Coordinates of C-alpha atoms in Angstrom, one line a residue:
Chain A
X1 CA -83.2 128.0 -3.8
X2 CA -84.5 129.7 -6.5
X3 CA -81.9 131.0 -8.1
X4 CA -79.8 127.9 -8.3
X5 CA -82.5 126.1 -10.1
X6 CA -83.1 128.9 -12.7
X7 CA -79.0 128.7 -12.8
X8 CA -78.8 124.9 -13.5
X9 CA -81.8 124.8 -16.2
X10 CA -79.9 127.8 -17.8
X11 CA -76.9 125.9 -17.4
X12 CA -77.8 122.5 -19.0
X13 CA -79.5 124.7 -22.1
X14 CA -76.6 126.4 -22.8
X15 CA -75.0 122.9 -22.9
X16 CA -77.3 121.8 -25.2
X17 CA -76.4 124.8 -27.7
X18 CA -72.4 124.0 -27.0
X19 CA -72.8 120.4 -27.3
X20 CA -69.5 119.6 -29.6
X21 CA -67.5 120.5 -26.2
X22 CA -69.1 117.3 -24.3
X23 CA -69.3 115.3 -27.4
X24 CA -65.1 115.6 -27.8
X25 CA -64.4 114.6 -24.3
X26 CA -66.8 111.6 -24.6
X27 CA -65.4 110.9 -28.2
X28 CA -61.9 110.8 -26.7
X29 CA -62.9 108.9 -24.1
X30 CA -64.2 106.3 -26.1
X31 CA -61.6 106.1 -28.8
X32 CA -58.6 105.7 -25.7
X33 CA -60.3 103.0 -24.5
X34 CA -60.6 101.3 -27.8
X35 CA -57.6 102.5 -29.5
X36 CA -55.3 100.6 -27.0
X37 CA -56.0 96.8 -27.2
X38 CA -55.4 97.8 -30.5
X39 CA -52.2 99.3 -30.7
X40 CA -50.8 96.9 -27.8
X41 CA -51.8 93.5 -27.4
X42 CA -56.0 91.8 -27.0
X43 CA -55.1 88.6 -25.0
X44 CA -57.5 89.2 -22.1
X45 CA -54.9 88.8 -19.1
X46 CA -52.8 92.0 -20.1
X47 CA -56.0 94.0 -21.0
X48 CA -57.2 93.1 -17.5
X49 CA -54.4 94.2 -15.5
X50 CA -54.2 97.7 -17.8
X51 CA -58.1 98.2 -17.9
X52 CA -57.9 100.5 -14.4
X53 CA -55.3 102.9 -15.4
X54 CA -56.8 103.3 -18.9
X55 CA -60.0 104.1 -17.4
X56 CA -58.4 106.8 -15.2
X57 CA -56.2 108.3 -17.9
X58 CA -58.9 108.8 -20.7
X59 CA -61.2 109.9 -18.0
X60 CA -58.7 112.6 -16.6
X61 CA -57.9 113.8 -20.4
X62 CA -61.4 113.3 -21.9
X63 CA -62.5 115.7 -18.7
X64 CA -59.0 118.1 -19.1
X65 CA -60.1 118.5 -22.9
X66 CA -63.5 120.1 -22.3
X67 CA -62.4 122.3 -19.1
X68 CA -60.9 124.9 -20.9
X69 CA -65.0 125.9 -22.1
X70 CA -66.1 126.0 -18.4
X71 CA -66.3 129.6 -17.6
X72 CA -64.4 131.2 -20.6
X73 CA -67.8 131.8 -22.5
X74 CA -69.7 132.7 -19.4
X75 CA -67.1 134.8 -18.5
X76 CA -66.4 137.4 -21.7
X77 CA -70.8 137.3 -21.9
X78 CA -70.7 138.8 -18.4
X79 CA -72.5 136.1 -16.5
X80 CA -70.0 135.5 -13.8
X81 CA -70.1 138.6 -13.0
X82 CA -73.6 139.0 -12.7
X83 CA -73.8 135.8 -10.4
X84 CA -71.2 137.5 -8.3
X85 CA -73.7 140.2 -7.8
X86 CA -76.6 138.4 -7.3
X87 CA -78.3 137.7 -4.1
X88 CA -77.6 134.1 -3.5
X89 CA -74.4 133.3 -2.6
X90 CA -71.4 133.1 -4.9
X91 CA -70.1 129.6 -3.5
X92 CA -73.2 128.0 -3.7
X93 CA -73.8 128.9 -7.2
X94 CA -70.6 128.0 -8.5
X95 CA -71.1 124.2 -7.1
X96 CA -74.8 124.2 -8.7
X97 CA -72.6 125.0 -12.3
X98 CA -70.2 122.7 -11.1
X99 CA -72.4 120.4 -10.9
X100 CA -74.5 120.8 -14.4
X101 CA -70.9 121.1 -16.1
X102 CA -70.2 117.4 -14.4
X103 CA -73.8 116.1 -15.6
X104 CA -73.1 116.8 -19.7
X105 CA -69.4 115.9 -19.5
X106 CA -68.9 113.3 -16.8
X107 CA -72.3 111.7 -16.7
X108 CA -71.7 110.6 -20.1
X109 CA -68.4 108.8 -19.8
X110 CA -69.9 107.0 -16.9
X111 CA -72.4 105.5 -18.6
X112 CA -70.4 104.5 -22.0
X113 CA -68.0 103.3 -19.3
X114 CA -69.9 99.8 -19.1
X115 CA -69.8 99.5 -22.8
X116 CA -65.7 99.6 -22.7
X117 CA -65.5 97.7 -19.7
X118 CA -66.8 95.1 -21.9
X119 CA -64.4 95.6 -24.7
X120 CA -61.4 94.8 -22.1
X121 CA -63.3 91.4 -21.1
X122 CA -64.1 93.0 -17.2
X123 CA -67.6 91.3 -16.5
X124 CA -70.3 91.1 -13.8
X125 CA -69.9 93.9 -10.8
X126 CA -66.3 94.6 -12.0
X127 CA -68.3 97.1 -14.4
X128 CA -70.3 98.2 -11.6
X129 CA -66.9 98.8 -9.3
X130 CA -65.4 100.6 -12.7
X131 CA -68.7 103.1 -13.1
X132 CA -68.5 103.6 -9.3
X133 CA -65.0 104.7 -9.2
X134 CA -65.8 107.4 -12.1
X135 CA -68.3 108.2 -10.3
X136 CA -66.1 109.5 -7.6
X137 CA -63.5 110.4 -9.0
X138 CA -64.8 112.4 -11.4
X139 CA -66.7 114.5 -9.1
X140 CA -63.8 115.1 -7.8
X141 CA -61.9 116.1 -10.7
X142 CA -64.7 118.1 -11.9
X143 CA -64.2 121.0 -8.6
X144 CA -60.3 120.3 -9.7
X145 CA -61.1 121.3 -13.1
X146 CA -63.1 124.0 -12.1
X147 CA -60.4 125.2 -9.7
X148 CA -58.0 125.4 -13.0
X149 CA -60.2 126.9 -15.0
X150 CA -61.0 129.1 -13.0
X151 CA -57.6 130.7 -12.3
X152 CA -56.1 130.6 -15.8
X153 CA -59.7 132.7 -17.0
X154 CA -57.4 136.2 -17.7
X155 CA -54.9 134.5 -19.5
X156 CA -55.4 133.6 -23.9
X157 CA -53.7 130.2 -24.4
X158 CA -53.6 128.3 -21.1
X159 CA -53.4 124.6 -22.4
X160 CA -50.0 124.1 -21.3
X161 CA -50.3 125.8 -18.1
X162 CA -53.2 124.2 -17.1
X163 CA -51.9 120.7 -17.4
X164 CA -49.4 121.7 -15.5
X165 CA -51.1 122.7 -12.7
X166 CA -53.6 120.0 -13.0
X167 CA -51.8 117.0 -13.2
X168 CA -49.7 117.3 -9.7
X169 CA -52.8 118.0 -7.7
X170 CA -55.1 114.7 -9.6
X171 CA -52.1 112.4 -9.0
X172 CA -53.7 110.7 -5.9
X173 CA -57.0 110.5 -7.6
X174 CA -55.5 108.5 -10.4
X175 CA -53.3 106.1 -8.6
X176 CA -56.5 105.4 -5.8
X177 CA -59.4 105.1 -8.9
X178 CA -56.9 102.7 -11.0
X179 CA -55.6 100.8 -7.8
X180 CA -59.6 100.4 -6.9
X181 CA -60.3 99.0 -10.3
X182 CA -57.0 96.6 -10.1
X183 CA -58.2 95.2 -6.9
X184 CA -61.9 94.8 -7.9
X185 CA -60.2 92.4 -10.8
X186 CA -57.7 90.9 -9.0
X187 CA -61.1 90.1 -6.2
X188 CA -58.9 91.4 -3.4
X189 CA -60.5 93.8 -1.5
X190 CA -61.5 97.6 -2.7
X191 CA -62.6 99.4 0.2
X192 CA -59.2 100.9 1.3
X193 CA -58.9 102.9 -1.8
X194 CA -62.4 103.5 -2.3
X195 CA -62.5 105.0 0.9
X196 CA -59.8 107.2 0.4
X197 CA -61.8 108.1 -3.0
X198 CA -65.3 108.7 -1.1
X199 CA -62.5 111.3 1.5
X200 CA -61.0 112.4 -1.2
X201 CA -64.9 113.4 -3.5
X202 CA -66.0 114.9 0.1
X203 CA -63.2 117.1 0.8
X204 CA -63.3 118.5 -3.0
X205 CA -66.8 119.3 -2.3
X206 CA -66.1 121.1 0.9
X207 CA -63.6 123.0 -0.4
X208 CA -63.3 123.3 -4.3
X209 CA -66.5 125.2 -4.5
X210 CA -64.9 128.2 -2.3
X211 CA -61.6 128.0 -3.5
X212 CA -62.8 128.2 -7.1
X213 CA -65.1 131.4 -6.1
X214 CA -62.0 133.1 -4.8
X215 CA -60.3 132.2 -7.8
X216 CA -62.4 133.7 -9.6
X217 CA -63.1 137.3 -8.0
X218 CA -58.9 137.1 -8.4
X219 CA -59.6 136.6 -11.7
X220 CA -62.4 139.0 -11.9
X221 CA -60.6 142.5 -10.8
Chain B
X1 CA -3.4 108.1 -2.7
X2 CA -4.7 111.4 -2.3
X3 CA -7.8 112.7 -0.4
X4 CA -9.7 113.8 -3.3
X5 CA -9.3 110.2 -5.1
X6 CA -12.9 108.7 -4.5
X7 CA -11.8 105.6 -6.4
X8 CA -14.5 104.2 -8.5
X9 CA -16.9 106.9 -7.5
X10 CA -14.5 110.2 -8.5
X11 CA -17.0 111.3 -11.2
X12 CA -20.5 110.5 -9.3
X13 CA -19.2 112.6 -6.2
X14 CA -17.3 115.6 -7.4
X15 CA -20.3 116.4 -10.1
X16 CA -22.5 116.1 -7.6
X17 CA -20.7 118.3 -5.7
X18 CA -20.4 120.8 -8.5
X19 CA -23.7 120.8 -9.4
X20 CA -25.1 121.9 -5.9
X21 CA -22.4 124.4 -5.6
X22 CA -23.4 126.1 -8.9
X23 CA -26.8 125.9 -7.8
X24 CA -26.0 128.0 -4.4
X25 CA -23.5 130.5 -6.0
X26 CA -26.1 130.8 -9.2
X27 CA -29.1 131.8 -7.0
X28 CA -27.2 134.3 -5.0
X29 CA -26.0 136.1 -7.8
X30 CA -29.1 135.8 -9.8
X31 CA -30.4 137.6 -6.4
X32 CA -27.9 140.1 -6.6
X33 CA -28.6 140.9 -9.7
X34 CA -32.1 141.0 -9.2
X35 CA -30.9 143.9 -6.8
X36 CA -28.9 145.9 -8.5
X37 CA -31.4 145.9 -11.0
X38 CA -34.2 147.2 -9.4
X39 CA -31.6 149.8 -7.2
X40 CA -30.3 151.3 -11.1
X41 CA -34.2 151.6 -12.0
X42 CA -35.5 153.5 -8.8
X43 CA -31.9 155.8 -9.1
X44 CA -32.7 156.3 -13.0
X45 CA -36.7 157.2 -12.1
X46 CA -35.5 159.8 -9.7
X47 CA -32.6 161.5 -11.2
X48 CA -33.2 165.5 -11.5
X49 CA -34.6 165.9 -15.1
Chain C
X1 CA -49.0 142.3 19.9
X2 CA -48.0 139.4 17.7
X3 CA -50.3 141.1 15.0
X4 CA -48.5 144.6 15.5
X5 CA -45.3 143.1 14.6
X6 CA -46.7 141.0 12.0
X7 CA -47.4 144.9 10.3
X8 CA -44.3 146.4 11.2
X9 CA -42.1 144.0 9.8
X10 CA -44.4 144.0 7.2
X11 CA -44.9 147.3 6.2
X12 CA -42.0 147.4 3.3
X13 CA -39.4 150.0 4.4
X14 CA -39.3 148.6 7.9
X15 CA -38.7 145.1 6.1
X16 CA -36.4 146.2 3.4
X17 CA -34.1 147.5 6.3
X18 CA -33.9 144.6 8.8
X19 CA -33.6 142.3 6.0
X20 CA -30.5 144.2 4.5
X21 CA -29.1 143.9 8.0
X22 CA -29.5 140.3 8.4
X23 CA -28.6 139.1 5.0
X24 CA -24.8 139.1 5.5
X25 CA -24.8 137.5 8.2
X26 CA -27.0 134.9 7.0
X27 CA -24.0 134.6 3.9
X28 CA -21.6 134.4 6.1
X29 CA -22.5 132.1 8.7
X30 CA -24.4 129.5 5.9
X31 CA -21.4 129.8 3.8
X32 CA -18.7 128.8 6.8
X33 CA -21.2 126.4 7.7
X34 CA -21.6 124.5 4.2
X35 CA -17.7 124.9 3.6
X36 CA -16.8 123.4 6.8
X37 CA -19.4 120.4 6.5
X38 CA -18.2 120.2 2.6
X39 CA -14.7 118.9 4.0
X40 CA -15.6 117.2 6.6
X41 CA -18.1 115.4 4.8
X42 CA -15.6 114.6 1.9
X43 CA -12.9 114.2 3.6
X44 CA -12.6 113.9 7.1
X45 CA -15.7 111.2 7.4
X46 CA -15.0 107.7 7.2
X47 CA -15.6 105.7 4.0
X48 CA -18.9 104.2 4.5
X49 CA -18.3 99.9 4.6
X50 CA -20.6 99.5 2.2
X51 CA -20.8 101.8 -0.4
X52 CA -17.2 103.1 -0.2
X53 CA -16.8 106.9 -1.4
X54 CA -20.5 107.4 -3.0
X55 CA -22.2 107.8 0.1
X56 CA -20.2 111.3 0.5
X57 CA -22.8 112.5 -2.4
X58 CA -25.5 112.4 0.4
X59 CA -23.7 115.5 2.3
X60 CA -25.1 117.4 -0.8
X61 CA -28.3 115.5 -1.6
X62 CA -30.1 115.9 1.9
X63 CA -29.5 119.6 2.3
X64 CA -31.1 120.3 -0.9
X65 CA -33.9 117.8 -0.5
X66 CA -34.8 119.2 2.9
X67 CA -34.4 122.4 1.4
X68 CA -37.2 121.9 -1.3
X69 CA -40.0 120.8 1.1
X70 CA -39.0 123.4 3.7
X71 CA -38.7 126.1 0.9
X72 CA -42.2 124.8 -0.3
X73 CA -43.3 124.9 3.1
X74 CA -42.3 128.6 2.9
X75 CA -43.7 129.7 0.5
X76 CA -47.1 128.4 0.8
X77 CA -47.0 130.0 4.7
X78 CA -46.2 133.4 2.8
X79 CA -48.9 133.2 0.2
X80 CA -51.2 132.2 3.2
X81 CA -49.8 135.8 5.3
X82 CA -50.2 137.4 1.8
X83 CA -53.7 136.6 1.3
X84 CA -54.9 136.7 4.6
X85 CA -53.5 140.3 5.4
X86 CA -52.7 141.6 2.1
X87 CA -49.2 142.1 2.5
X88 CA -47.3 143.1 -0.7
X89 CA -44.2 141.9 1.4
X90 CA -45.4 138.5 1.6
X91 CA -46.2 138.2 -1.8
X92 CA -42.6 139.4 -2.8
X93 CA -41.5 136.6 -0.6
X94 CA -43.1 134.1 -2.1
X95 CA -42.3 134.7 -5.1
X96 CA -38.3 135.3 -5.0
X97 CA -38.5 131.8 -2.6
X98 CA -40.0 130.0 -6.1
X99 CA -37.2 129.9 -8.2
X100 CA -35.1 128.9 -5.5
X101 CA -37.0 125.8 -4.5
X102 CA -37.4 125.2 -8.1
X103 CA -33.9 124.8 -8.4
X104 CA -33.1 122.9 -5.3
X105 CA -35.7 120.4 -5.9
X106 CA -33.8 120.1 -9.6
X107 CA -30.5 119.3 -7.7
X108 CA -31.8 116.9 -5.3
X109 CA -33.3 115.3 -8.4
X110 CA -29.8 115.4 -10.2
X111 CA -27.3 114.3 -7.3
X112 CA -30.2 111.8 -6.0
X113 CA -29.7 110.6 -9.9
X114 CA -25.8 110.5 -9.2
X115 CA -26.4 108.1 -6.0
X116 CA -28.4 106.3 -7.9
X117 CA -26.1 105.3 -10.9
X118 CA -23.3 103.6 -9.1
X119 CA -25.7 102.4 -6.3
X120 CA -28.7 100.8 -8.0
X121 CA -27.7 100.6 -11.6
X122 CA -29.8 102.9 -13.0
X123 CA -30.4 106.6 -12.4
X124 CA -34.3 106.3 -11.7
X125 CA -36.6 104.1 -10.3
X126 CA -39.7 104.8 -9.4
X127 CA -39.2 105.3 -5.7
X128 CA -41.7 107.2 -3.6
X129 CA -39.5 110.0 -2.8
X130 CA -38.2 110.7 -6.3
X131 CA -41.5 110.3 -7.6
X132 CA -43.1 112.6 -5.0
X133 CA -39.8 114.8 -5.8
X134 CA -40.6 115.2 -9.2
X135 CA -44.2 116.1 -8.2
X136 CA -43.1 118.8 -6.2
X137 CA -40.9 120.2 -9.4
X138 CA -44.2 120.0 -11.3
X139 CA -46.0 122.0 -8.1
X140 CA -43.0 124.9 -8.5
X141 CA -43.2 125.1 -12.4
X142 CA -46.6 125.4 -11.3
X143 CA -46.4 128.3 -9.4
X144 CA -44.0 130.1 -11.5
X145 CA -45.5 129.5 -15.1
X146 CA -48.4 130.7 -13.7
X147 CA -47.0 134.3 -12.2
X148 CA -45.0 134.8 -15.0
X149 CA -48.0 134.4 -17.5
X150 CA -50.9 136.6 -15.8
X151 CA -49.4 140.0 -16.5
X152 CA -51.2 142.2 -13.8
X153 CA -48.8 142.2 -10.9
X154 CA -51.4 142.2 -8.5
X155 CA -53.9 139.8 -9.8
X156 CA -50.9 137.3 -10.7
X157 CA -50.0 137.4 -7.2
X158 CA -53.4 136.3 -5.9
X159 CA -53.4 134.0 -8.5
X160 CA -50.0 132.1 -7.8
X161 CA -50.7 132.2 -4.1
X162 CA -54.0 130.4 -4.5
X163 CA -52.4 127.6 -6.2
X164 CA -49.0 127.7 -3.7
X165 CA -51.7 127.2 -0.6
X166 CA -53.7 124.5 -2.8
X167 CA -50.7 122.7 -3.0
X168 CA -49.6 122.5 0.7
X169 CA -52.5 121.2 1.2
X170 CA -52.4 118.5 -1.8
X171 CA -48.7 117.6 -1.1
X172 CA -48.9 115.4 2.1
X173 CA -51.7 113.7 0.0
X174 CA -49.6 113.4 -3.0
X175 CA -47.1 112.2 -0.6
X176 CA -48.9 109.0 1.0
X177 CA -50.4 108.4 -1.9
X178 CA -47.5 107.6 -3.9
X179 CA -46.0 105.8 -1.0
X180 CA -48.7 103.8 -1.1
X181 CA -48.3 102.9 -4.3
X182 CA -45.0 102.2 -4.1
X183 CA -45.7 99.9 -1.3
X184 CA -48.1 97.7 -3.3
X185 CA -46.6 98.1 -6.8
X186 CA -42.5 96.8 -6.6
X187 CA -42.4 96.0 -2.3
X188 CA -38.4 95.6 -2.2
X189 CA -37.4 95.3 -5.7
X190 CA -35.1 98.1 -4.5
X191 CA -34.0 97.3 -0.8
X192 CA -32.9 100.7 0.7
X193 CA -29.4 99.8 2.0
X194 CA -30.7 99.5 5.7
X195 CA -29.0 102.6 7.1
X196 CA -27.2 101.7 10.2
X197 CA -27.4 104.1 12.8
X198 CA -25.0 106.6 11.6
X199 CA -22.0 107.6 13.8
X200 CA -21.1 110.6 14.8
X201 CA -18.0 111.5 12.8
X202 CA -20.4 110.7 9.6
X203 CA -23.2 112.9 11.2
X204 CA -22.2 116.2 12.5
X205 CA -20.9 117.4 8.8
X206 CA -24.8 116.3 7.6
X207 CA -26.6 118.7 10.0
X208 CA -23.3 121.2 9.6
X209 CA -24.6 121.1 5.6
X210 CA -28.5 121.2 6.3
X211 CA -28.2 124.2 8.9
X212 CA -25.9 125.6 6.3
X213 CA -28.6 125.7 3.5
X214 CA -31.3 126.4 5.2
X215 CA -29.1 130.1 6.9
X216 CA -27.8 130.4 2.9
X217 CA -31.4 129.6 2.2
X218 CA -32.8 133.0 4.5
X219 CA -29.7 135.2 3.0
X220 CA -30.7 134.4 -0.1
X221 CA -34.4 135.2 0.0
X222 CA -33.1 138.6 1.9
X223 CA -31.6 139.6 -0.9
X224 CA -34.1 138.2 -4.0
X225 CA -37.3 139.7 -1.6
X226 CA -35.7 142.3 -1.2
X227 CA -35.3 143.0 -4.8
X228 CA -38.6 142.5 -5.4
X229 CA -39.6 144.7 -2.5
X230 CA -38.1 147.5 -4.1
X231 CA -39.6 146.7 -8.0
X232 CA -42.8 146.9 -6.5
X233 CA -42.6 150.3 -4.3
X234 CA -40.2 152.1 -7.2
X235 CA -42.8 155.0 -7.1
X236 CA -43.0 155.2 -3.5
X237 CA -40.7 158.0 -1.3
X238 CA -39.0 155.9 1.1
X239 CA -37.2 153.8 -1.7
X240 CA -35.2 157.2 -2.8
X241 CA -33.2 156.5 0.1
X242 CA -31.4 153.6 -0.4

């Protein structure tokens, strides 16, 4: 247990040094959400039926923007490869920096969440519902991420390549987070898609873990 | 009226039809190429110097 | 035993030479197939009574859809044998299978798009089964962007299978979820013309053509894995023969 703590302290200091990585996916975040009553149109009706995907989106791009950081530094330094030798074992460790990767890039956008919310007129536990539903989804989007990340590491520019294999496999995540924020507006009830959310956040953590360690001894040798 | 009249629908059916025909014939021979290929390379590494 | 056979098929010569043996016949008999469900299809089945002389596009359009998932289906099962047991055959399969699927799942797009025109009025609607179409194009251009761009053979192999296998897993959930969406977003703005049970005269040239693809389908990988087979062992003794 040791090791993953001394892992996830290094982890969030090393954030702190890099902190214009979580700062542009959090400024992206936030200018999305703001950027498009303005473009489109402010009457609060259409901003409440579009507030769920535009959540979702600027969520999924403010988290794809960052990715590319997530072991690309760590890996030319050598660390990865030193976790892979070290004692505890590689799965584990990966979800421990999985997880202090989601705290300074997700954690944020959850919280300035409620503040946007606001800007598109959604009041009262539809905010809650909205934080709740990033909540999940991104920590499942965070082991996709990491998946990605993890098997473009050998290659120099992967931007294009990595939204392509990102966006097919966060489809369902998108349609069930913005279809759970629809229904939370439209009062009807959420707990089909949140469900399928919760599924979705538990299988991700079962698997993406050990499918982004083999990814990465591919990458490795 | 002849068979391959499909009235309203001639240009809908017959590219539709053309376009999965290429497709087949364009795989195979982008196969057989692939082949030939890599048989000229294996008979060009082990000609007698 | 299964296992035994599982490496002697697999070991590459012993593969290269069954497959050259079976892939005209595969040709030949998915060939006679398609050609003989082409003209029945177009012209021996009846007119359907309600959309006339269009509904002849779906002799081409199934084929190639069932094709795609199938082909998908294979190629995620070889990446799996690949990364399980190593096999430098299964990886070779996989591979040549990509492009193909690729390409079918393009031409179920495009003739789907021709059914569409004269049918609905518009070439696309957001249907589940183009949309979930499209996503498997995405899942192919996947795969194939990323062999083509790791250079290391054996590493891009790995690599590529990982994702194949990630996405057989992902698809059936891609799948419901979009049909769920569908479902709640436009419920019957587009009423599928309630297929009638379909006779027999209108049936027997469909599975004629979908047989037929998926024999031309098997010839076709002979030949492309095959191909590959032989780029990978160049160096190795047994190739000198053929």
């Amino acid at each position: 247990m040791n090791i993953h703590f001394k892992l996830f302290s290094r982890e969030i200091r090393v954030a702190f040094k890099r902190w214009t990585d979580a700062l542009t996916g959090f400024i992206l975040f936030f200018l999305i959400a703001i950027l498009f009553p303005l473009i489109s149109d402010s009457n609060k009706e259409f901003l409440l039926t579009i507030v769920g995907p535009i959540m979702m989106f600027s969520a999924f791009f403010a988290s794809m923007l960052s990715m590319q950081n997530m072991f690309k530094p760590d890996f030319q330094n050598g660390t990865i490869e030193q976790l892979m030798l070290s004692k505890g074992s590689f799965v584990s460790l990966i979800l421990t920096k999985t997880i202090a990767y989601w705290l300074f890039t997700s954690l944020p956008l959850i919280l300035i969440s409620s503040l946007t919310a606001s800007i598109y007129f959604v009041s009262g536990s539809g905010i809650l519902i909205i934080q709740l539903t990033l909540l999940l989804s991104t920590l499942t989007m965070v082991h996709i991420n990491a998946f990605t990340a993890a098997i473009t590491l050998g290659i120099r520019y992967p931007g294009a390549l990595m939204t392509l294999i990102i966006t097919p496999i966060t489809l369902p995540i998108l349609i069930f987070g913005s279809k759970t924020i629809e229904n939370s507006i439209l009062g009807t009830d959420i707990s089909g898609p949140l469900y399928f959310l919760t599924g979705m956040m538990m299988l991700s953590f079962f698997l993406g873990p050990w499918i982004t360690a083999s990814a990465l001894k591919i990458s490795m040798d | 009226m002849s068979i391959f009249d499909m009235g309203d629908y001639n240009f809908y059916v017959w590219s539709s039809v053309f376009v999965s025909m290429l497709a087949l014939f364009l795989t195979y021979f982008d196969a057989k190429k692939k082949h030939k290929d890599a048989t000229s390379t294996i008979r060009n590494m082990n000609k007698p110097k | 035993m299964n296992l035994k056979k599982i490496y002697k098929y697999g070991s590459p010569p012993n593969f290269y030479r069954f497959v050259m043996k079976l892939e005209p016949w595969c040709l030949c008999l998915g060939l006679l197939m398609i050609a003989i469900g082409s003209i029945g299809g177009l012209f021996v089945a009846p007119k359907d009574y309600q959309m006339g002389d269009a509904f002849r596009i779906i002799y081409f359009h199934v084929p190639s859809a069932y094709l795609s998932m199938s082909a998908y289906a294979a190629m995620g099962i070889s990446s799996i044998i690949g990364i399980v047991w190593r096999s430098n055959v299964a990886f070779a399969v996989a591979k040549s299978i990509a492009p193909f699927g690729a390409l079918m799942t393009a031409v179920a797009l495009i003739t789907g798009m021709l059914w569409g025109k004269p049918m609905w009025g518009t070439a696309w609607v957001w249907d589940a089964r183009l949309t979930s179409e499209f996503i498997l194009l995405l899942l192919y251009l996947g795969y194939i962007a990323l062999h083509a761009t790791i250079k290391e053979q054996k590493r891009a192999d790995r690599a590529a299978s990982l994702l194949a296998i990630l996405g057989i897993v992902n698809l059936p959930i891609i799948h419901y979820s979009v049909v769920w969406w569908n479902t709640l977003h436009q419920a019957s703005t587009i009423s599928k013309l309630d297929s009638p049970s379909i006779v027999g005269e209108m049936l027997w040239p469909l599975l004629l053509m979908i047989i037929g693809y998926m024999i031309f389908f098997v010839g076709v990988i002979c030949r492309g894995g095959s191909a590959e087979v032989l780029m990978r062992e160049k160096r190795s003794n047994w190739v000198k023969e053929v």
